[in-house]
XYZ file of C-alpha atoms in Angstrom:
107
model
C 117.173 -235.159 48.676
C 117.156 -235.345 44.664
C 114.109 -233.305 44.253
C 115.418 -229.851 45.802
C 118.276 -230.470 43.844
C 119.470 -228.942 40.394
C 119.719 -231.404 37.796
C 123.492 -231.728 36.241
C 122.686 -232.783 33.078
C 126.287 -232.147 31.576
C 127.502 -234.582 34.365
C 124.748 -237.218 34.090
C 125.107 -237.237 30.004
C 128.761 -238.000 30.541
C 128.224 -241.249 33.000
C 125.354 -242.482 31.070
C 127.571 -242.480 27.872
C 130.723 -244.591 30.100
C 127.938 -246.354 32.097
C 128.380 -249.910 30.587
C 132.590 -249.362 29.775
C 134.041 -251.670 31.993
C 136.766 -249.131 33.605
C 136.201 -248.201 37.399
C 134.976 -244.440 37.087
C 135.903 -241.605 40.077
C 133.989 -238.495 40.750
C 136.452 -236.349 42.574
C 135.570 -232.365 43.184
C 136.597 -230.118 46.476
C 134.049 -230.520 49.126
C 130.427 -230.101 49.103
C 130.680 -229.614 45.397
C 127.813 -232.130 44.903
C 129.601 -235.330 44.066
C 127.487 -237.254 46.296
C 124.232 -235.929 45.249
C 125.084 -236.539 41.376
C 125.690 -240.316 42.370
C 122.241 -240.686 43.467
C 120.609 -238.393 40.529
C 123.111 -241.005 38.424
C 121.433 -244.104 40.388
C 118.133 -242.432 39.880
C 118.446 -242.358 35.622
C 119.563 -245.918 36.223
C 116.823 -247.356 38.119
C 114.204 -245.120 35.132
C 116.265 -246.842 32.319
C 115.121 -250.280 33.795
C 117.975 -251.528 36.191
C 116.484 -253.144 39.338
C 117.274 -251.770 42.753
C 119.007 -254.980 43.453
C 121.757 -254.565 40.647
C 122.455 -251.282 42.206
C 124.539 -251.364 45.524
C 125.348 -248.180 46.939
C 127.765 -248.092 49.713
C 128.304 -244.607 51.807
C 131.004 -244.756 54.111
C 129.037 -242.551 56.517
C 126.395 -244.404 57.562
C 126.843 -246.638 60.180
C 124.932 -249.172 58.447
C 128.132 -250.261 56.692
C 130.695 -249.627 59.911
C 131.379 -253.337 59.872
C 132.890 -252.739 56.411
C 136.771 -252.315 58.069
C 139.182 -253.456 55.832
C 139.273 -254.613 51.916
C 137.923 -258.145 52.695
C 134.973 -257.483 54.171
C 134.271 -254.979 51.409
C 135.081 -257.574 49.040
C 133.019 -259.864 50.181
C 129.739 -257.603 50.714
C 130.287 -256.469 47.400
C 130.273 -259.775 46.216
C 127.172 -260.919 48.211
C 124.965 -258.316 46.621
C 126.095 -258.930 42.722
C 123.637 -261.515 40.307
C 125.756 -262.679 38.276
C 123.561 -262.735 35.363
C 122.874 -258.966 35.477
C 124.877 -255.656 34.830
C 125.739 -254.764 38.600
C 126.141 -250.971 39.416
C 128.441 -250.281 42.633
C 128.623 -246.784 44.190
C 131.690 -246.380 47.469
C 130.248 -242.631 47.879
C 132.952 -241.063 50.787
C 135.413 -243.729 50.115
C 138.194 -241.323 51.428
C 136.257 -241.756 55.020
C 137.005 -245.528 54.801
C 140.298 -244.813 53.628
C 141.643 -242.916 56.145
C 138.889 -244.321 59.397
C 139.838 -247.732 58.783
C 142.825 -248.485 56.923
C 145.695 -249.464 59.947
C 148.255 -246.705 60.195
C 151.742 -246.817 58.424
């Protein structure tokens, strides 16, 4: 997926430099403007600069891997089953607007 893909290196300059600020970061753009391709080019520079795999958890809401993920708990508590502790932990919710809006009960 990365490799066919043009590097943004404007965008991935600007999350390295806010990578280890402890403020939540959003990517937000119109649709298929690339947002979820720069997370994973962004995950990518991470894993070269020496974070493990484990200390990255990437969470798409479109993959039915993570279906069971319904409501804040559960996302909570997966979350929290996949962080050490002891290490800088790295958490992507790429197409959090599907979770939003798929599984959030109705007002």
């Amino acid at each position: 997926m990365i490799k066919n893909n043009i590097r943004r290196e404007s965008y991935l300059k600007f999350l390295n430099t806010w990578k280890n600020r402890d403020l939540i970061k959003v990517l937000s753009g119109v649709r298929r403007s690339g947002k979820s391709t720069l997370l994973a080019m962004f995950q990518q520079d991470l894993k070269e600069q020496g974070v493990q795999d484990e200390n990255i958890i990437a969470i798409n809401f479109e993959y039915m891997e993570f279906e069971e993920l319904t409501d804040y708990r559960k996302l909570h508590d997966y979350v929290l089953s996949k962080v050490d502790k002891n290490k800088k932990n790295y958490v992507f919710l790429d197409e959090i607007l599907m979770w939003i809006y798929d599984f959030r009960p109705r007002l």
